[in-house]
Amino acid sequence: MRDILPPESARWRRFVQVFGDVVEAAGYGQVITPLLEDLGVFTRIGEATDVVTKEMYDFVDKGQRHIALRPEFTASVCRAFVEHNPVTPWKVWYAGSNFRYEKPQRGRYRQFDQVGIEVLGSDDPTLDVEVIALGWEFYRRLGLRQVTVRLNSLGEPADRADYMQALAAYFAAHVDQLSEQSQETLTKNPLRVLDSKRRQDAALIAGAPIIADFYSAEAADHFAAVQAGLGDLHVPFVLDPGLVRGLDYYRRTTFEYQGGTLDSAQNALGGGGRYDGLVEALGGKPTSAIGFALGLDRTLLACDDEGVFAAQSAAPDVFVVDTTGGIQALRATFELRGAGISAERAYDGRSMKSQMKAADRSAATLAVIIGSDEVEAGTVVIRPLRAGSAADGGAQFSVHRTDLVAQVRNALDGAATKQSNP
Ligand code: HAM
């Protein structure tokens, strides 16, 4: 778990803001679910997934309830859907922290953030297209160019069951060639063996039966429609029959957004798929559903690698320098902020020189200077700090203290025009 300090924290907030803008324009409303749920909500993710068996932060609370910190949002969203019975299709988005007891490394943390969307109550393959394309659009909006959409379908539940059987038989026949870890995985869920990144397993995985040979006509049609729709929207994708995803609830369409710059163990920037059985598993009516979650921590690492969506220090519009003790700066900054102008000041009665240095460092557009002469005359001095440097500033001028806000606003408008038409 990590501390996120400024200016990085502002980048996190901007990330969520951009995501919200993209998905709200597509009709998704934000849902805020509790950080804690009854453990049973999350065990529905699948008893054979590491997330449930090894990584859950679960405990018994003072009321003897067995609860857990959420390891993801999808199960919570389905629980909320069952509880509130909203009109379908229910289109929601979310942002927040999740907890998984993983082995921490670059791009993998025990507390990490996701943004995501879920749609409950529609089976339409063009919805799958919309969902995948929205994630793609968001990555474009951040400026990322090295993201690949990997796409697969796990078929209908019966197709998937037949496939699992064939896969289990195949791996069982060659079990001595599998790594020890994959042998253990095989006893729990043969599909997850396909997820192994160990070199020892690579050859066997390459020769394994593929899911596409097990699709029913219905699953094949649905998947074909998804691919056609993505083509129609010019969203490039790569078919990946080995894409099984780490959670057990998936059926039919599954997909991942893979970053081009990260190590293979952490290059899934986000992923999702259909999970048509989960609402029922949580006590609701059978409900088709699809969604994705994007890892914020990991996506920002990809942004660093690609040199896009950089953290920005927020420079104030104005830095108020007060050589009379500080009360003038306190009043002026509050007045300016009240008028929607961001304003900073120095503390501890520092010298004029030290305050001007602080003004430079803050990268403010203007300095407002108040000394004892100004207080006596009922004026203030406005000094443009061009390129954030007092030394390079244009001509300073004196204005009536009562005109502070209007004059600062004028000067800021002037500075903005100059910047756009130098
Ligand atoms: P997931 O693949 O487990 O899917 O997580 C989605 C993304 O969250 C990953 O691609 C990764 O970027 C990020 N992530 C996961 N674990 C960590 C970690 N320990 N540290 C940093 N980032 C991490 C889900 O969570 C599903 N709920 C997605 C979904 C939504 N499927 C349908 N709807």
Tab-separated table of C-alpha atoms and ligand atoms in Angstrom:
chain	number	residue	atom	x	y	z
A	1	MET	CA	0.000	0.000	0.000
A	2	ARG	CA	1.316	3.391	-0.894
A	3	ASP	CA	0.853	7.064	-0.175
A	4	ILE	CA	-0.079	9.153	-3.198
A	5	LEU	CA	1.294	12.663	-2.750
A	6	PRO	CA	0.737	15.884	-4.713
A	7	PRO	CA	1.106	16.496	-7.628
A	8	GLU	CA	0.549	12.761	-8.391
A	9	SER	CA	-2.701	12.779	-6.402
A	10	ALA	CA	-4.064	15.537	-8.668
A	11	ARG	CA	-3.308	13.306	-11.638
A	12	TRP	CA	-5.363	10.529	-10.022
A	13	ARG	CA	-8.297	12.884	-9.622
A	14	ARG	CA	-7.975	14.062	-13.212
A	15	PHE	CA	-7.882	10.422	-14.352
A	16	VAL	CA	-11.224	9.729	-12.679
A	17	GLN	CA	-12.612	13.010	-14.029
A	18	VAL	CA	-11.694	12.133	-17.624
A	19	PHE	CA	-13.116	8.630	-17.202
A	20	GLY	CA	-16.362	9.996	-15.762
A	21	ASP	CA	-16.632	12.458	-18.673
A	22	VAL	CA	-16.189	9.691	-21.260
A	23	VAL	CA	-18.715	7.277	-19.771
A	24	GLU	CA	-21.280	9.832	-18.601
A	25	ALA	CA	-21.471	11.078	-22.183
A	26	ALA	CA	-22.519	7.498	-22.985
A	27	GLY	CA	-25.281	7.417	-20.366
A	28	TYR	CA	-23.535	5.727	-17.442
A	29	GLY	CA	-24.316	6.999	-13.924
A	30	GLN	CA	-21.922	6.679	-11.007
A	31	VAL	CA	-22.592	4.041	-8.371
A	32	ILE	CA	-20.888	4.206	-4.989
A	33	THR	CA	-20.848	0.898	-3.126
A	34	PRO	CA	-19.440	0.161	0.339
A	35	LEU	CA	-15.792	-0.731	0.765
A	36	LEU	CA	-16.873	-3.733	2.860
A	37	GLU	CA	-19.385	-6.429	1.978
A	38	ASP	CA	-20.498	-9.712	3.424
A	39	LEU	CA	-17.807	-12.224	2.492
A	40	GLY	CA	-20.414	-14.254	0.593
A	41	VAL	CA	-20.770	-11.478	-2.001
A	42	PHE	CA	-17.170	-11.975	-3.053
A	43	THR	CA	-16.987	-15.766	-2.822
A	44	ARG	CA	-19.459	-15.705	-5.760
A	45	ILE	CA	-16.546	-14.436	-7.882
A	46	GLY	CA	-15.474	-18.082	-7.923
A	47	GLU	CA	-14.165	-20.493	-5.321
A	48	ALA	CA	-11.296	-21.439	-7.638
A	49	THR	CA	-9.842	-17.947	-8.081
A	50	ASP	CA	-6.798	-16.699	-6.209
A	51	VAL	CA	-8.689	-13.479	-5.515
A	52	VAL	CA	-11.134	-15.455	-3.363
A	53	THR	CA	-8.978	-18.228	-1.928
A	54	LYS	CA	-5.722	-16.433	-1.208
A	55	GLU	CA	-6.062	-12.688	-1.564
A	56	MET	CA	-9.115	-11.594	0.365
A	57	TYR	CA	-8.802	-9.183	3.296
A	58	ASP	CA	-11.577	-10.783	5.335
A	59	PHE	CA	-12.332	-10.670	9.038
A	60	VAL	CA	-15.077	-11.094	11.600
A	61	ASP	CA	-16.462	-7.760	12.818
A	62	LYS	CA	-17.763	-6.822	16.272
A	63	GLY	CA	-21.227	-8.095	15.315
A	64	GLN	CA	-19.770	-11.524	14.403
A	65	ARG	CA	-20.322	-10.914	10.659
A	66	HIS	CA	-17.730	-12.385	8.340
A	67	ILE	CA	-16.926	-9.493	6.007
A	68	ALA	CA	-14.255	-8.544	3.486
A	69	LEU	CA	-12.688	-5.464	1.928
A	70	ARG	CA	-13.727	-5.453	-1.714
A	71	PRO	CA	-11.217	-7.061	-4.089
A	72	GLU	CA	-13.165	-5.700	-7.101
A	73	PHE	CA	-16.436	-3.889	-7.870
A	74	THR	CA	-18.377	-6.272	-10.114
A	75	ALA	CA	-19.771	-8.490	-7.360
A	76	SER	CA	-20.753	-5.430	-5.297
A	77	VAL	CA	-22.524	-3.888	-8.302
A	78	CYS	CA	-24.496	-7.124	-8.835
A	79	ARG	CA	-25.375	-7.244	-5.130
A	80	ALA	CA	-26.618	-3.635	-5.370
A	81	PHE	CA	-28.601	-4.511	-8.500
A	82	VAL	CA	-30.371	-7.372	-6.718
A	83	GLU	CA	-31.028	-5.182	-3.691
A	84	HIS	CA	-32.446	-2.140	-5.533
A	85	ASN	CA	-33.995	-3.756	-8.585
A	86	PRO	CA	-33.373	-0.782	-10.935
A	87	VAL	CA	-34.818	-0.431	-14.443
A	88	THR	CA	-32.691	-2.256	-17.020
A	89	PRO	CA	-30.429	-1.824	-18.833
A	90	TRP	CA	-28.725	-0.517	-15.721
A	91	LYS	CA	-25.602	1.360	-16.853
A	92	VAL	CA	-23.235	2.363	-14.066
A	93	TRP	CA	-19.650	3.460	-13.562
A	94	TYR	CA	-17.442	3.475	-10.498
A	95	ALA	CA	-14.051	4.518	-9.176
A	96	GLY	CA	-12.219	3.579	-6.012
A	97	SER	CA	-9.832	1.359	-4.112
A	98	ASN	CA	-9.772	-2.433	-3.990
A	99	PHE	CA	-7.743	-4.743	-1.794
A	100	ARG	CA	-6.014	-7.993	-2.713
A	101	TYR	CA	-3.358	-9.717	-0.663
A	102	GLU	CA	-0.967	-10.096	-3.598
A	103	LYS	CA	2.798	-10.205	-3.792
A	104	PRO	CA	3.564	-6.502	-4.263
A	105	GLN	CA	5.764	-5.425	-7.179
A	106	ARG	CA	5.774	-2.650	-9.777
A	107	GLY	CA	2.193	-2.352	-11.005
A	108	ARG	CA	0.839	-4.823	-8.449
A	109	TYR	CA	-0.206	-3.545	-5.050
A	110	ARG	CA	-2.344	-4.667	-2.133
A	111	GLN	CA	-4.445	-1.533	-2.351
A	112	PHE	CA	-5.037	-0.424	-5.920
A	113	ASP	CA	-7.600	1.702	-7.679
A	114	GLN	CA	-9.931	0.905	-10.515
A	115	VAL	CA	-12.385	2.773	-12.666
A	116	GLY	CA	-14.955	0.742	-14.525
A	117	ILE	CA	-18.403	0.318	-15.981
A	118	GLU	CA	-21.047	-2.398	-15.757
A	119	VAL	CA	-24.264	-2.862	-17.740
A	120	LEU	CA	-26.897	-5.214	-16.358
A	121	GLY	CA	-29.890	-6.498	-18.274
A	122	SER	CA	-28.886	-6.703	-21.930
A	123	ASP	CA	-27.631	-9.505	-24.108
A	124	ASP	CA	-27.078	-7.362	-27.197
A	125	PRO	CA	-23.670	-8.041	-28.826
A	126	THR	CA	-23.509	-4.379	-29.878
A	127	LEU	CA	-23.451	-3.599	-26.153
A	128	ASP	CA	-20.261	-5.676	-25.868
A	129	VAL	CA	-18.904	-3.517	-28.687
A	130	GLU	CA	-19.948	-0.299	-26.909
A	131	VAL	CA	-18.324	-1.386	-23.651
A	132	ILE	CA	-15.026	-2.423	-25.263
A	133	ALA	CA	-14.961	0.724	-27.411
A	134	LEU	CA	-15.564	3.016	-24.402
A	135	GLY	CA	-12.490	1.628	-22.647
A	136	TRP	CA	-10.541	2.054	-25.868
A	137	GLU	CA	-11.783	5.629	-26.255
A	138	PHE	CA	-10.746	6.417	-22.682
A	139	TYR	CA	-7.208	5.184	-23.319
A	140	ARG	CA	-7.082	7.346	-26.457
A	141	ARG	CA	-8.296	10.303	-24.402
A	142	LEU	CA	-5.382	9.823	-21.976
A	143	GLY	CA	-3.040	9.888	-24.946
A	144	LEU	CA	-1.956	6.229	-24.761
A	145	ARG	CA	-1.112	4.834	-28.184
A	146	GLN	CA	0.435	1.459	-27.339
A	147	VAL	CA	-2.658	-0.313	-26.043
A	148	THR	CA	-3.859	-3.548	-27.628
A	149	VAL	CA	-7.355	-4.956	-27.198
A	150	ARG	CA	-7.177	-8.730	-26.734
A	151	LEU	CA	-10.464	-10.488	-27.348
A	152	ASN	CA	-11.881	-13.931	-26.726
A	153	SER	CA	-15.157	-15.683	-26.066
A	154	LEU	CA	-15.507	-18.411	-23.463
A	155	GLY	CA	-18.704	-19.653	-25.123
A	156	GLU	CA	-21.993	-20.502	-23.450
A	157	PRO	CA	-21.735	-22.201	-20.036
A	158	ALA	CA	-22.235	-25.636	-21.652
A	159	ASP	CA	-19.532	-24.933	-24.285
A	160	ARG	CA	-17.213	-23.785	-21.574
A	161	ALA	CA	-17.903	-26.952	-19.535
A	162	ASP	CA	-17.153	-29.196	-22.556
A	163	TYR	CA	-14.005	-27.240	-23.236
A	164	MET	CA	-12.868	-27.494	-19.604
A	165	GLN	CA	-13.285	-31.237	-19.795
A	166	ALA	CA	-11.258	-31.497	-23.001
A	167	LEU	CA	-8.616	-29.199	-21.548
A	168	ALA	CA	-8.408	-31.191	-18.311
A	169	ALA	CA	-8.003	-34.427	-20.262
A	170	TYR	CA	-5.286	-32.871	-22.459
A	171	PHE	CA	-3.255	-31.509	-19.546
A	172	ALA	CA	-3.781	-34.694	-17.493
A	173	ALA	CA	-2.271	-36.726	-20.344
A	174	HIS	CA	0.884	-34.560	-20.199
A	175	VAL	CA	0.879	-33.674	-16.534
A	176	ASP	CA	4.561	-34.492	-15.975
A	177	GLN	CA	5.523	-31.727	-18.438
A	178	LEU	CA	3.639	-29.063	-16.463
A	179	SER	CA	5.268	-26.850	-13.830
A	180	GLU	CA	4.476	-27.762	-10.239
A	181	GLN	CA	2.300	-24.648	-9.847
A	182	SER	CA	0.300	-25.482	-12.974
A	183	GLN	CA	-0.200	-29.050	-11.804
A	184	GLU	CA	-1.822	-27.617	-8.712
A	185	THR	CA	-3.912	-25.170	-10.767
A	186	LEU	CA	-5.056	-28.066	-12.937
A	187	THR	CA	-6.720	-29.764	-9.974
A	188	LYS	CA	-8.779	-26.616	-9.324
A	189	ASN	CA	-9.474	-25.086	-12.722
A	190	PRO	CA	-7.853	-26.313	-15.954
A	191	LEU	CA	-8.766	-23.028	-17.696
A	192	ARG	CA	-6.428	-21.111	-15.425
A	193	VAL	CA	-3.479	-23.223	-16.579
A	194	LEU	CA	-3.739	-21.269	-19.845
A	195	ASP	CA	-2.920	-18.153	-17.807
A	196	SER	CA	0.466	-19.528	-16.749
A	197	LYS	CA	3.356	-17.337	-17.845
A	198	ARG	CA	5.953	-19.964	-16.852
A	199	ARG	CA	8.312	-20.970	-19.641
A	200	GLN	CA	8.051	-24.664	-18.726
A	201	ASP	CA	4.307	-24.607	-19.551
A	202	ALA	CA	4.531	-22.650	-22.806
A	203	ALA	CA	4.875	-25.518	-25.291
A	204	LEU	CA	2.059	-27.548	-23.750
A	205	ILE	CA	-0.230	-24.509	-23.645
A	206	ALA	CA	0.537	-23.741	-27.298
A	207	GLY	CA	-0.713	-27.225	-28.282
A	208	ALA	CA	-3.818	-27.188	-26.054
A	209	PRO	CA	-7.358	-27.472	-27.476
A	210	ILE	CA	-8.849	-24.053	-28.225
A	211	ILE	CA	-12.222	-22.801	-27.064
A	212	ALA	CA	-13.325	-21.723	-30.548
A	213	ASP	CA	-13.712	-25.401	-31.493
A	214	PHE	CA	-16.343	-25.808	-28.766
A	215	TYR	CA	-18.659	-22.854	-29.510
A	216	SER	CA	-22.359	-23.570	-29.923
A	217	ALA	CA	-23.976	-21.825	-32.903
A	218	GLU	CA	-25.422	-19.227	-30.525
A	219	ALA	CA	-22.061	-18.417	-28.935
A	220	ALA	CA	-20.343	-18.305	-32.324
A	221	ASP	CA	-22.984	-15.881	-33.693
A	222	HIS	CA	-22.731	-13.615	-30.662
A	223	PHE	CA	-18.953	-13.518	-30.908
A	224	ALA	CA	-19.031	-12.884	-34.661
A	225	ALA	CA	-21.371	-9.931	-34.094
A	226	VAL	CA	-19.006	-8.491	-31.471
A	227	GLN	CA	-16.056	-8.711	-33.848
A	228	ALA	CA	-18.037	-7.184	-36.714
A	229	GLY	CA	-19.153	-4.286	-34.491
A	230	LEU	CA	-15.600	-3.543	-33.342
A	231	GLY	CA	-14.551	-3.520	-36.994
A	232	ASP	CA	-17.363	-1.121	-37.743
A	233	LEU	CA	-16.125	1.309	-35.070
A	234	HIS	CA	-12.501	0.838	-36.191
A	235	VAL	CA	-11.433	-0.488	-32.805
A	236	PRO	CA	-8.454	-2.739	-33.557
A	237	PHE	CA	-8.328	-6.020	-31.632
A	238	VAL	CA	-6.326	-9.238	-31.504
A	239	LEU	CA	-8.088	-12.574	-31.061
A	240	ASP	CA	-6.534	-14.439	-28.155
A	241	PRO	CA	-8.008	-17.905	-27.531
A	242	GLY	CA	-5.852	-18.202	-24.394
A	243	LEU	CA	-7.453	-15.165	-22.744
A	244	VAL	CA	-9.351	-16.734	-19.830
A	245	ARG	CA	-9.085	-13.867	-17.281
A	246	GLY	CA	-8.410	-14.336	-13.609
A	247	LEU	CA	-11.987	-14.420	-12.289
A	248	ASP	CA	-14.358	-17.356	-12.695
A	249	TYR	CA	-17.619	-15.573	-13.485
A	250	TYR	CA	-16.923	-14.886	-17.150
A	251	ARG	CA	-19.043	-16.294	-19.978
A	252	ARG	CA	-18.877	-15.512	-23.681
A	253	THR	CA	-17.049	-12.230	-24.477
A	254	THR	CA	-13.857	-11.570	-22.517
A	255	PHE	CA	-11.281	-8.894	-23.266
A	256	GLU	CA	-8.214	-7.163	-21.935
A	257	TYR	CA	-6.471	-3.891	-22.666
A	258	GLN	CA	-2.808	-4.690	-22.809
A	259	GLY	CA	-0.141	-2.025	-22.403
A	260	GLY	CA	2.802	-2.066	-24.779
A	261	THR	CA	5.468	-0.915	-22.348
A	262	LEU	CA	4.997	-2.998	-19.190
A	263	ASP	CA	6.318	-6.439	-18.168
A	264	SER	CA	4.075	-9.295	-19.199
A	265	ALA	CA	3.064	-10.050	-15.597
A	266	GLN	CA	1.640	-6.515	-15.229
A	267	ASN	CA	0.701	-5.519	-18.744
A	268	ALA	CA	-3.042	-5.968	-18.308
A	269	LEU	CA	-4.095	-2.352	-17.895
A	270	GLY	CA	-7.701	-3.397	-17.652
A	271	GLY	CA	-10.091	-6.149	-18.533
A	272	GLY	CA	-13.609	-7.389	-18.454
A	273	GLY	CA	-16.252	-9.443	-20.112
A	274	ARG	CA	-19.706	-10.938	-19.783
A	275	TYR	CA	-20.723	-12.462	-16.485
A	276	ASP	CA	-24.286	-13.497	-17.228
A	277	GLY	CA	-24.575	-15.849	-14.231
A	278	LEU	CA	-23.372	-13.624	-11.409
A	279	VAL	CA	-26.622	-11.799	-10.600
A	280	GLU	CA	-28.389	-15.142	-10.270
A	281	ALA	CA	-25.599	-16.463	-8.040
A	282	LEU	CA	-26.292	-13.466	-5.772
A	283	GLY	CA	-29.983	-14.274	-5.492
A	284	GLY	CA	-31.389	-12.249	-8.414
A	285	LYS	CA	-33.204	-13.237	-11.588
A	286	PRO	CA	-31.072	-14.504	-14.475
A	287	THR	CA	-29.575	-11.297	-15.898
A	288	SER	CA	-27.177	-10.743	-18.774
A	289	ALA	CA	-24.325	-8.457	-17.831
A	290	ILE	CA	-21.030	-7.088	-19.077
A	291	GLY	CA	-18.410	-4.627	-17.902
A	292	PHE	CA	-14.764	-3.851	-17.410
A	293	ALA	CA	-12.426	-2.442	-14.814
A	294	LEU	CA	-9.267	-0.494	-15.604
A	295	GLY	CA	-6.373	-0.391	-13.167
A	296	LEU	CA	-5.527	3.207	-12.360
A	297	ASP	CA	-2.085	2.520	-10.869
A	298	ARG	CA	-0.991	0.441	-13.810
A	299	THR	CA	-2.463	2.679	-16.475
A	300	LEU	CA	-0.559	5.626	-15.000
A	301	LEU	CA	2.675	3.613	-15.202
A	302	ALA	CA	1.897	3.074	-18.889
A	303	CYS	CA	1.283	6.838	-19.230
A	304	ASP	CA	4.718	7.524	-17.675
A	305	ASP	CA	6.329	5.073	-20.091
A	306	GLU	CA	4.612	6.658	-23.091
A	307	GLY	CA	5.209	10.206	-21.805
A	308	VAL	CA	1.525	11.181	-21.801
A	309	PHE	CA	-0.991	12.451	-19.221
A	310	ALA	CA	1.779	13.834	-17.018
A	311	ALA	CA	1.297	15.060	-13.472
A	312	GLN	CA	0.978	18.840	-13.399
A	313	SER	CA	1.687	21.087	-10.454
A	314	ALA	CA	-1.219	23.464	-10.101
A	315	ALA	CA	0.163	26.999	-10.418
A	316	PRO	CA	-1.971	29.665	-8.698
A	317	ASP	CA	-3.257	32.653	-10.664
A	318	VAL	CA	-1.925	35.043	-8.061
A	319	PHE	CA	0.704	35.100	-5.335
A	320	VAL	CA	0.083	37.804	-2.758
A	321	VAL	CA	3.230	39.311	-1.235
A	322	ASP	CA	2.630	41.226	2.004
A	323	THR	CA	5.465	42.979	3.815
A	324	THR	CA	3.233	44.365	6.572
A	325	GLY	CA	2.919	41.179	8.629
A	326	GLY	CA	0.490	38.974	6.747
A	327	ILE	CA	-3.026	40.098	7.535
A	328	GLN	CA	-3.269	42.024	4.225
A	329	ALA	CA	-2.292	38.906	2.279
A	330	LEU	CA	-4.764	36.819	4.278
A	331	ARG	CA	-7.611	39.216	3.377
A	332	ALA	CA	-6.579	39.604	-0.264
A	333	THR	CA	-6.178	35.864	-0.904
A	334	PHE	CA	-9.624	35.125	0.569
A	335	GLU	CA	-11.177	37.899	-1.494
A	336	LEU	CA	-9.554	36.623	-4.691
A	337	ARG	CA	-10.423	32.975	-4.001
A	338	GLY	CA	-13.996	33.996	-3.247
A	339	ALA	CA	-14.123	35.472	-6.759
A	340	GLY	CA	-12.886	32.188	-8.278
A	341	ILE	CA	-9.247	33.261	-8.675
A	342	SER	CA	-6.683	30.876	-7.174
A	343	ALA	CA	-4.375	32.673	-4.785
A	344	GLU	CA	-1.364	31.711	-2.671
A	345	ARG	CA	0.707	33.613	-0.129
A	346	ALA	CA	3.748	33.233	2.134
A	347	TYR	CA	3.700	32.672	5.891
A	348	ASP	CA	5.811	33.632	8.888
A	349	GLY	CA	6.446	37.325	8.030
A	350	ARG	CA	9.250	36.633	5.566
A	351	SER	CA	11.259	39.357	3.823
A	352	MET	CA	10.098	40.858	0.516
A	353	LYS	CA	12.948	39.050	-1.266
A	354	SER	CA	12.039	35.687	0.214
A	355	GLN	CA	8.339	36.190	-0.608
A	356	MET	CA	9.151	37.135	-4.227
A	357	LYS	CA	11.219	33.951	-4.482
A	358	ALA	CA	8.271	31.957	-3.199
A	359	ALA	CA	6.057	33.706	-5.772
A	360	ASP	CA	8.476	32.658	-8.532
A	361	ARG	CA	8.576	29.089	-7.285
A	362	SER	CA	4.782	28.910	-7.233
A	363	ALA	CA	4.738	29.715	-10.991
A	364	ALA	CA	1.875	32.162	-10.387
A	365	THR	CA	0.840	34.373	-13.304
A	366	LEU	CA	0.722	37.549	-11.214
A	367	ALA	CA	2.124	38.853	-7.972
A	368	VAL	CA	0.014	41.230	-5.924
A	369	ILE	CA	2.349	43.239	-3.696
A	370	ILE	CA	1.205	45.035	-0.544
A	371	GLY	CA	3.640	47.087	1.556
A	372	SER	CA	3.027	49.781	4.164
A	373	ASP	CA	2.982	52.528	1.476
A	374	GLU	CA	0.217	50.691	-0.354
A	375	VAL	CA	-1.798	50.159	2.811
A	376	GLU	CA	-1.568	53.877	3.580
A	377	ALA	CA	-2.560	54.870	0.034
A	378	GLY	CA	-5.321	52.248	-0.189
A	379	THR	CA	-3.640	50.608	-3.207
A	380	VAL	CA	-1.896	47.375	-4.227
A	381	VAL	CA	0.746	46.711	-6.882
A	382	ILE	CA	0.098	44.114	-9.584
A	383	ARG	CA	3.216	42.657	-11.155
A	384	PRO	CA	3.011	40.222	-14.073
A	385	LEU	CA	5.366	37.279	-13.528
A	386	ARG	CA	5.962	36.316	-17.146
A	387	ALA	CA	7.162	32.739	-17.574
A	388	GLY	CA	6.784	32.416	-13.831
A	389	SER	CA	9.756	34.690	-13.170
A	390	ALA	CA	9.581	37.988	-11.316
A	391	ALA	CA	12.790	39.168	-12.982
A	392	ASP	CA	11.278	38.725	-16.440
A	393	GLY	CA	7.996	40.329	-15.454
A	394	GLY	CA	6.366	43.069	-17.527
A	395	ALA	CA	5.644	46.527	-16.109
A	396	GLN	CA	4.008	46.538	-12.730
A	397	PHE	CA	1.187	48.957	-11.950
A	398	SER	CA	-0.688	50.267	-8.983
A	399	VAL	CA	-4.458	49.943	-8.546
A	400	HIS	CA	-6.996	50.838	-5.878
A	401	ARG	CA	-7.314	48.167	-3.235
A	402	THR	CA	-11.097	48.208	-3.765
A	403	ASP	CA	-10.553	47.297	-7.448
A	404	LEU	CA	-8.327	44.311	-6.629
A	405	VAL	CA	-10.542	41.566	-8.036
A	406	ALA	CA	-11.528	43.411	-11.238
A	407	GLN	CA	-7.949	44.518	-11.965
A	408	VAL	CA	-6.476	41.078	-11.296
A	409	ARG	CA	-9.096	39.548	-13.565
A	410	ASN	CA	-8.163	42.016	-16.337
A	411	ALA	CA	-4.476	41.293	-15.956
A	412	LEU	CA	-5.109	37.519	-16.015
A	413	ASP	CA	-7.178	37.892	-19.204
A	414	GLY	CA	-4.324	39.915	-20.714
A	415	ALA	CA	-1.783	37.260	-19.746
A	416	ALA	CA	-3.965	34.496	-21.230
A	417	THR	CA	-4.355	36.407	-24.530
A	418	LYS	CA	-0.631	37.024	-24.679
A	419	GLN	CA	0.024	33.340	-24.154
A	420	SER	CA	-2.287	32.279	-26.957
A	421	ASN	CA	-1.027	35.092	-29.353
A	422	PRO	CA	2.562	35.670	-28.333
B	1	HAM	P1	-9.266	-7.767	-12.966
B	1	HAM	O1	-8.650	-8.242	-14.236
B	1	HAM	O2	-9.061	-8.566	-11.757
B	1	HAM	O3	-10.802	-7.598	-13.299
B	1	HAM	O4	-8.771	-6.295	-12.675
B	1	HAM	C1	-8.876	-5.273	-13.643
B	1	HAM	C2	-7.622	-4.429	-13.627
B	1	HAM	O5	-7.344	-3.963	-12.317
B	1	HAM	C3	-6.367	-5.179	-14.021
B	1	HAM	O6	-6.233	-5.243	-15.423
B	1	HAM	C4	-5.278	-4.331	-13.401
B	1	HAM	O7	-4.980	-3.203	-14.218
B	1	HAM	C5	-5.949	-3.826	-12.151
B	1	HAM	N1	-5.466	-4.631	-11.012
B	1	HAM	C6	-5.926	-5.819	-10.571
B	1	HAM	N2	-5.218	-6.235	-9.494
B	1	HAM	C7	-4.286	-5.278	-9.251
B	1	HAM	C8	-3.246	-5.105	-8.270
B	1	HAM	N3	-3.046	-5.976	-7.296
B	1	HAM	N4	-2.480	-3.990	-8.348
B	1	HAM	C9	-2.675	-3.063	-9.318
B	1	HAM	N5	-3.641	-3.178	-10.256
B	1	HAM	C10	-4.434	-4.257	-10.226
B	1	HAM	C11	-11.732	-7.179	-12.394
B	1	HAM	O8	-11.476	-6.678	-11.344
B	1	HAM	C12	-13.148	-7.321	-12.895
B	1	HAM	N6	-14.032	-6.846	-11.831
B	1	HAM	C13	-13.339	-6.548	-14.185
B	1	HAM	C14	-14.733	-6.635	-14.701
B	1	HAM	C15	-15.693	-5.701	-14.592
B	1	HAM	N7	-15.255	-7.662	-15.340
B	1	HAM	C16	-16.528	-7.403	-15.633
B	1	HAM	N8	-16.796	-6.215	-15.162
